[in-house]
Amino acid sequence: VVMQAGRIVESGAVAEVMSAPSHPYTRKLLDSVPGRHGFAAPEAVESRDEAPLLRVSNVSKVYFGQPRLFSKAPQEQLRAVDDASFTLRRGETLGIVGESGSGKSTLARMLLGLDAPTEGTIEFEGRNLTGATAAETFKIRRRMQFVFQDPTASLNPRMTIQQIVAEPWAIHQGVLPREQWRARVAELLEMVGLKAEHADRHPHQFSGGQRQRIAIARSLALNPDLIVCDEAVSALDVSIQAQVIDLLKELRRELGLSYVFIAHDLALVRDFATSVIVMYRGKIVEQGPTAEVYGAPRHDYTRRLLAASGAETGSKAA
Ligand code: ADP
Ligand code: MG
């Protein structure tokens, strides 16, 4: 049964509805499934010779279990991220994929400086994040923004959209004079496909997809170089997923943004990322340009992920 705006627009046997949808909305939904039409090759990246935006060297994160009193057993350890190394160049989009629990969010938090690595170093434009002073960290933060999975949890329900999008300017003073906030919020909202008059509403007055657009508008407020998206579209339905990805692509083109884009769905990353990392139990088991990883996966786990998402045939996803 396919529903739209509270009404059943189509119903029938699965095979029938899938292969011969009669309602335009059903066709639109099916069209939005990632990989259904094969994949567009991601845009090439220029200026390969400049210093990478992000360099991650041998980074690990170890979580320790509860120490047990009177027990001689060694304390339990979990290597949530184990010896990860990669670089991200300006303009690139790095996709990080792997099943739930593989260490993706732990890695994302370390990239953003929200959590410190147990071992290894992370450099942003050659500056070490781990050794940075508070003032340096504050400056670097401005250039790296994030969009998380759940826009309901990441947007304060008591604030208006105006306050939410303008908040970074209140924190990073001197970036934009207060009298320009109103106009700039209006511009940012229009940039992400919303309207200027939405600024006076509250988050609950928007749909999930719209809320994620608001989170993206806020992430753009400080003109960042890098946006880390952790499962940013995973909670959205497929047609909205495609719209938000299109928006991210457009912003990449217009603003020259770089992304780290984390997802558990391989198909989603395929026509968006320029390179891909596959994580499995904290380890990077495969990495390379998107076309190579998808075209000739070396690791068994990558092959299994590809098979599971239907990304390898480009049509099984539906
Ligand atoms: P993913 O984002 O790929 O689903 P996470 O990075 O959230 O994976 O988690 C990786 C592993 O680290 C999981 O086994 C998780 O339980 C564990 N983990 C994450 N955060 C903590 C924490 N703060 N303390 C202890 N273990 C954690
Ligand atoms: Mg996660």
Short mmCIF file of C-alpha atoms and ligand atoms in Angstrom, two decimals:
data_model
loop_
_atom_site.label_atom_id
_atom_site.label_comp_id
_atom_site.label_asym_id
_atom_site.label_seq_id
_atom_site.Cartn_x
_atom_site.Cartn_y
_atom_site.Cartn_z
CA VAL A 1 0.00 0.00 0.00
CA VAL A 2 1.50 3.36 -1.03
CA MET A 3 0.43 6.40 0.93
CA GLN A 4 0.81 10.08 0.14
CA ALA A 5 -0.45 12.98 2.22
CA GLY A 6 -2.75 10.73 4.27
CA ARG A 7 -4.33 8.91 1.33
CA ILE A 8 -3.74 5.50 -0.24
CA VAL A 9 -2.76 6.29 -3.82
CA GLU A 10 -1.98 2.75 -4.92
CA SER A 11 -2.14 -0.81 -3.65
CA GLY A 12 -1.52 -4.29 -5.02
CA ALA A 13 0.82 -7.27 -5.08
CA VAL A 14 4.46 -6.33 -4.51
CA ALA A 15 5.70 -7.46 -7.91
CA GLU A 16 2.91 -5.59 -9.69
CA VAL A 17 3.37 -2.32 -7.87
CA MET A 18 7.15 -2.50 -8.26
CA SER A 19 7.25 -3.40 -11.93
CA ALA A 20 4.24 -1.42 -13.16
CA PRO A 21 3.43 1.39 -10.75
CA SER A 22 0.28 3.17 -11.85
CA HIS A 23 0.41 6.29 -9.69
CA PRO A 24 2.98 9.04 -10.41
CA TYR A 25 3.92 9.23 -6.72
CA THR A 26 4.77 5.51 -6.65
CA ARG A 27 6.93 6.00 -9.74
CA LYS A 28 8.67 8.93 -8.10
CA LEU A 29 9.39 6.86 -4.98
CA LEU A 30 10.80 3.99 -7.01
CA ASP A 31 12.88 6.40 -9.08
CA SER A 32 14.46 7.79 -5.93
CA VAL A 33 15.89 4.49 -4.77
CA PRO A 34 19.66 4.91 -4.95
CA GLY A 35 21.27 3.02 -7.79
CA ARG A 36 18.08 2.35 -9.67
CA HIS A 37 19.36 4.07 -12.78
CA GLY A 38 22.96 3.09 -12.46
CA PHE A 39 25.38 5.68 -11.24
CA ALA A 40 26.75 8.94 -12.47
CA ALA A 41 30.52 9.09 -12.15
CA PRO A 42 31.50 11.51 -9.37
CA GLU A 43 33.16 14.69 -10.55
CA ALA A 44 36.93 14.64 -10.86
CA VAL A 45 39.01 16.51 -8.31
CA GLU A 46 41.48 19.18 -9.39
CA SER A 47 44.61 20.54 -7.71
CA ARG A 48 45.97 17.23 -6.51
CA ASP A 49 49.26 18.77 -5.50
CA GLU A 50 48.17 21.07 -2.66
CA ALA A 51 48.35 19.93 0.96
CA PRO A 52 45.42 17.73 2.01
CA LEU A 53 42.64 19.33 4.00
CA LEU A 54 42.63 16.41 6.37
CA ARG A 55 45.34 13.88 7.13
CA VAL A 56 44.56 11.02 9.46
CA SER A 57 47.57 8.93 10.51
CA ASN A 58 47.35 5.64 12.40
CA VAL A 59 44.40 6.78 14.49
CA SER A 60 42.91 4.41 17.08
CA LYS A 61 40.27 4.84 19.73
CA VAL A 62 40.20 2.39 22.60
CA TYR A 63 37.26 2.23 25.00
CA PHE A 64 37.88 0.58 28.33
CA GLY A 65 35.22 -1.47 30.09
CA GLN A 66 34.28 -1.01 33.75
CA PRO A 67 37.26 -1.91 35.95
CA ARG A 68 36.32 -4.90 38.07
CA LEU A 69 37.24 -4.79 41.74
CA PHE A 70 38.91 -7.96 43.13
CA SER A 71 39.23 -9.40 39.65
CA LYS A 72 42.61 -10.34 38.21
CA ALA A 73 41.13 -10.54 34.72
CA PRO A 74 42.56 -7.81 32.48
CA GLN A 75 40.27 -4.83 31.95
CA GLU A 76 38.14 -5.23 28.84
CA GLN A 77 39.18 -3.16 25.85
CA LEU A 78 37.36 -2.28 22.69
CA ARG A 79 39.26 -0.89 19.73
CA ALA A 80 36.34 1.06 18.27
CA VAL A 81 38.69 2.48 15.62
CA ASP A 82 41.86 0.56 14.88
CA ASP A 83 44.83 2.11 13.06
CA ALA A 84 42.95 4.27 10.54
CA SER A 85 44.93 6.30 7.98
CA PHE A 86 43.66 8.38 5.06
CA THR A 87 43.76 11.83 3.52
CA LEU A 88 41.04 14.09 2.20
CA ARG A 89 41.83 16.71 -0.40
CA ARG A 90 39.96 19.95 -0.92
CA GLY A 91 36.86 19.43 -3.04
CA GLU A 92 36.81 15.70 -2.41
CA THR A 93 33.95 13.79 -0.87
CA LEU A 94 35.03 10.85 1.22
CA GLY A 95 32.37 8.23 1.80
CA ILE A 96 32.76 6.08 4.92
CA VAL A 97 30.62 2.96 4.92
CA GLY A 98 30.27 -0.01 7.21
CA GLU A 99 27.63 -1.78 9.26
CA SER A 100 26.37 -0.43 12.55
CA GLY A 101 29.05 -0.59 15.26
CA SER A 102 31.97 -0.55 12.82
CA GLY A 103 33.40 2.66 14.31
CA LYS A 104 32.17 5.29 11.85
CA SER A 105 30.75 7.74 14.39
CA THR A 106 33.74 7.33 16.68
CA LEU A 107 35.97 8.30 13.76
CA ALA A 108 33.70 11.25 12.87
CA ARG A 109 33.83 12.60 16.42
CA MET A 110 37.62 12.47 16.38
CA LEU A 111 37.78 14.27 13.00
CA LEU A 112 35.68 17.07 14.48
CA GLY A 113 37.83 17.25 17.57
CA LEU A 114 34.89 16.26 19.77
CA ASP A 115 36.80 13.24 21.01
CA ALA A 116 40.55 12.61 21.25
CA PRO A 117 42.25 9.63 19.59
CA THR A 118 43.94 7.13 21.91
CA GLU A 119 46.74 6.80 19.35
CA GLY A 120 47.70 8.57 16.13
CA THR A 121 47.30 12.08 14.79
CA ILE A 122 44.73 14.09 12.88
CA GLU A 123 45.88 17.14 10.94
CA PHE A 124 43.67 19.82 9.44
CA GLU A 125 45.60 21.74 6.77
CA GLY A 126 48.83 20.58 8.34
CA ARG A 127 47.89 21.62 11.88
CA ASN A 128 47.68 18.87 14.46
CA LEU A 129 44.23 18.77 16.05
CA THR A 130 45.33 16.76 19.06
CA GLY A 131 48.17 19.04 20.08
CA ALA A 132 46.30 22.28 19.35
CA THR A 133 45.69 24.91 22.03
CA ALA A 134 42.12 25.82 22.96
CA ALA A 135 42.33 29.00 20.86
CA GLU A 136 43.64 27.11 17.82
CA THR A 137 40.98 24.43 18.20
CA PHE A 138 38.32 27.12 18.35
CA LYS A 139 39.60 28.62 15.07
CA ILE A 140 39.79 25.24 13.33
CA ARG A 141 36.26 24.38 14.49
CA ARG A 142 34.94 27.26 12.44
CA ARG A 143 36.14 25.60 9.27
CA MET A 144 34.71 22.16 10.05
CA GLN A 145 31.01 21.72 10.55
CA PHE A 146 28.77 18.72 10.96
CA VAL A 147 25.31 17.39 10.18
CA PHE A 148 24.15 14.46 12.28
CA GLN A 149 21.57 11.77 11.71
CA ASP A 150 18.71 13.01 13.81
CA PRO A 151 17.67 16.60 13.08
CA THR A 152 15.00 16.39 15.77
CA ALA A 153 17.64 15.85 18.41
CA SER A 154 20.15 18.32 16.99
CA LEU A 155 17.79 21.30 16.71
CA ASN A 156 16.71 22.91 19.97
CA PRO A 157 12.87 22.80 19.96
CA ARG A 158 12.60 26.04 21.93
CA MET A 159 14.61 28.10 19.46
CA THR A 160 13.30 29.67 16.27
CA ILE A 161 14.96 28.78 12.97
CA GLN A 162 16.44 32.30 12.97
CA GLN A 163 18.10 31.65 16.34
CA ILE A 164 19.28 28.18 15.32
CA VAL A 165 20.92 29.24 12.07
CA ALA A 166 22.41 32.41 13.62
CA GLU A 167 23.77 30.63 16.71
CA PRO A 168 27.25 30.02 15.22
CA TRP A 169 27.68 33.81 14.84
CA ALA A 170 26.85 34.29 18.51
CA ILE A 171 29.53 31.74 19.39
CA HIS A 172 32.17 32.88 16.88
CA GLN A 173 31.93 36.61 17.45
CA GLY A 174 33.20 39.02 14.85
CA VAL A 175 32.32 36.79 11.87
CA LEU A 176 29.14 38.69 10.98
CA PRO A 177 27.77 41.91 12.51
CA ARG A 178 24.44 41.36 14.28
CA GLU A 179 22.52 43.71 11.99
CA GLN A 180 23.28 41.38 9.06
CA TRP A 181 22.09 38.16 10.74
CA ARG A 182 18.48 38.42 9.59
CA ALA A 183 19.36 38.90 5.92
CA ARG A 184 22.05 36.21 5.94
CA VAL A 185 19.72 33.65 7.56
CA ALA A 186 17.19 34.41 4.82
CA GLU A 187 19.88 33.78 2.18
CA LEU A 188 21.00 30.54 3.80
CA LEU A 189 17.42 29.26 4.06
CA GLU A 190 16.88 29.99 0.37
CA MET A 191 20.18 28.32 -0.47
CA VAL A 192 18.93 25.06 1.07
CA GLY A 193 15.52 25.26 -0.59
CA LEU A 194 13.51 26.79 2.25
CA LYS A 195 11.90 30.22 2.48
CA ALA A 196 12.99 33.40 4.24
CA GLU A 197 9.74 33.55 6.21
CA HIS A 198 10.49 30.13 7.73
CA ALA A 199 12.97 31.90 10.01
CA ASP A 200 10.31 32.67 12.63
CA ARG A 201 9.01 29.12 12.95
CA HIS A 202 10.11 26.40 15.34
CA PRO A 203 11.65 23.01 14.38
CA HIS A 204 8.47 20.98 15.08
CA GLN A 205 6.71 22.85 12.29
CA PHE A 206 8.91 21.16 9.69
CA SER A 207 9.18 17.68 8.19
CA GLY A 208 12.28 15.50 8.73
CA GLY A 209 13.75 16.45 5.36
CA GLN A 210 13.15 20.15 5.97
CA ARG A 211 14.72 19.90 9.40
CA GLN A 212 17.82 18.37 7.86
CA ARG A 213 17.91 21.33 5.43
CA ILE A 214 17.84 23.63 8.46
CA ALA A 215 20.76 21.71 9.98
CA ILE A 216 22.62 22.11 6.67
CA ALA A 217 21.86 25.86 6.60
CA ARG A 218 23.30 26.17 10.09
CA SER A 219 26.39 24.19 9.10
CA LEU A 220 26.97 26.69 6.25
CA ALA A 221 26.72 29.77 8.48
CA LEU A 222 30.47 29.97 9.11
CA ASN A 223 31.51 29.27 5.49
CA PRO A 224 33.25 26.01 6.40
CA ASP A 225 35.71 24.11 4.21
CA LEU A 226 34.61 20.72 5.41
CA ILE A 227 31.27 19.27 6.47
CA VAL A 228 31.13 15.93 8.24
CA CYS A 229 27.77 14.26 7.67
CA ASP A 230 27.17 11.29 9.97
CA GLU A 231 24.21 9.30 8.63
CA ALA A 232 22.72 12.68 7.72
CA VAL A 233 20.09 11.22 5.39
CA SER A 234 19.70 7.75 6.90
CA ALA A 235 16.53 8.62 8.81
CA LEU A 236 14.84 10.16 5.77
CA ASP A 237 12.72 8.31 3.23
CA VAL A 238 14.23 7.60 -0.17
CA SER A 239 12.73 10.44 -2.19
CA ILE A 240 13.81 12.97 0.46
CA GLN A 241 17.25 11.31 0.70
CA ALA A 242 17.78 11.94 -2.99
CA GLN A 243 16.74 15.59 -2.63
CA VAL A 244 19.10 16.22 0.28
CA ILE A 245 22.01 14.52 -1.56
CA ASP A 246 21.27 16.67 -4.62
CA LEU A 247 21.40 19.73 -2.37
CA LEU A 248 24.78 18.64 -0.94
CA LYS A 249 26.10 18.11 -4.47
CA GLU A 250 24.92 21.53 -5.54
CA LEU A 251 26.58 23.15 -2.52
CA ARG A 252 29.77 21.26 -3.32
CA ARG A 253 29.72 22.72 -6.83
CA GLU A 254 28.83 26.25 -5.74
CA LEU A 255 30.90 26.61 -2.59
CA GLY A 256 33.75 24.17 -3.25
CA LEU A 257 32.93 22.25 -0.08
CA SER A 258 34.60 19.01 0.95
CA TYR A 259 32.61 16.32 2.70
CA VAL A 260 33.11 13.32 4.87
CA PHE A 261 29.88 11.47 4.27
CA ILE A 262 29.10 8.55 6.54
CA ALA A 263 26.43 6.03 5.63
CA HIS A 264 25.66 2.37 6.11
CA ASP A 265 24.10 2.23 2.65
CA LEU A 266 26.70 1.75 -0.06
CA ALA A 267 24.35 2.66 -2.86
CA LEU A 268 23.86 6.12 -1.39
CA VAL A 269 27.54 6.95 -1.42
CA ARG A 270 28.27 5.66 -4.86
CA ASP A 271 27.22 8.58 -7.02
CA PHE A 272 28.22 11.19 -4.45
CA ALA A 273 31.61 10.24 -3.01
CA THR A 274 34.88 10.68 -4.92
CA SER A 275 36.61 8.12 -2.72
CA VAL A 276 35.38 5.50 -0.29
CA ILE A 277 36.51 3.85 2.92
CA VAL A 278 34.94 0.61 4.05
CA MET A 279 35.09 -0.06 7.80
CA TYR A 280 34.62 -3.36 9.51
CA ARG A 281 34.94 -3.81 13.26
CA GLY A 282 36.99 -0.67 13.68
CA LYS A 283 39.39 -1.39 10.84
CA ILE A 284 39.56 0.13 7.38
CA VAL A 285 39.33 -2.97 5.21
CA GLU A 286 39.22 -1.20 1.88
CA GLN A 287 39.81 2.30 0.54
CA GLY A 288 40.23 3.96 -2.83
CA PRO A 289 38.53 5.97 -5.56
CA THR A 290 34.80 5.21 -5.61
CA ALA A 291 34.80 3.65 -9.07
CA GLU A 292 37.61 1.27 -8.14
CA VAL A 293 36.14 0.12 -4.87
CA TYR A 294 32.75 -0.50 -6.45
CA GLY A 295 34.10 -1.85 -9.71
CA ALA A 296 36.54 -4.34 -8.21
CA PRO A 297 36.06 -4.75 -4.46
CA ARG A 298 39.05 -6.56 -2.97
CA HIS A 299 37.68 -7.37 0.44
CA ASP A 300 35.06 -10.00 1.09
CA TYR A 301 33.19 -7.72 3.45
CA THR A 302 32.89 -5.02 0.76
CA ARG A 303 31.45 -7.62 -1.62
CA ARG A 304 28.92 -8.65 0.99
CA LEU A 305 27.95 -5.04 1.65
CA LEU A 306 27.55 -4.44 -2.08
CA ALA A 307 25.39 -7.50 -2.47
CA ALA A 308 23.26 -6.50 0.51
CA SER A 309 22.58 -2.99 -0.78
CA GLY A 310 21.97 -4.08 -4.37
CA ALA A 311 24.49 -1.48 -5.44
CA GLU A 312 26.48 -3.88 -7.57
CA THR A 313 23.81 -4.41 -10.18
CA GLY A 314 22.43 -0.92 -10.07
CA SER A 315 18.85 -2.14 -10.21
CA LYS A 316 18.34 -4.66 -7.46
CA ALA A 317 17.89 -1.94 -4.86
CA ALA A 318 14.24 -1.54 -5.75
P1 ADP B 1 29.02 3.17 14.00
O1 ADP B 1 28.88 4.66 13.97
O2 ADP B 1 29.78 2.61 12.85
O3 ADP B 1 27.71 2.46 14.16
P2 ADP B 1 30.31 3.64 16.58
O4 ADP B 1 31.51 4.44 16.26
O5 ADP B 1 29.15 4.35 17.12
O6 ADP B 1 29.90 2.77 15.28
O7 ADP B 1 30.71 2.49 17.61
C1 ADP B 1 31.82 1.64 17.42
C2 ADP B 1 31.98 0.75 18.64
O8 ADP B 1 32.42 1.53 19.76
C3 ADP B 1 30.70 0.07 19.08
O9 ADP B 1 31.02 -1.23 19.50
C4 ADP B 1 30.24 0.92 20.24
O10 ADP B 1 29.49 0.17 21.14
C5 ADP B 1 31.53 1.39 20.84
N1 ADP B 1 31.44 2.71 21.51
C6 ADP B 1 31.07 3.87 20.90
N2 ADP B 1 31.12 4.90 21.77
C7 ADP B 1 31.51 4.38 22.97
C8 ADP B 1 31.76 4.93 24.27
N3 ADP B 1 31.61 6.23 24.51
N4 ADP B 1 32.15 4.07 25.25
C9 ADP B 1 32.32 2.75 25.01
N5 ADP B 1 32.12 2.18 23.81
C10 ADP B 1 31.71 2.96 22.79
MG MG B 2 27.13 5.86 13.86
#
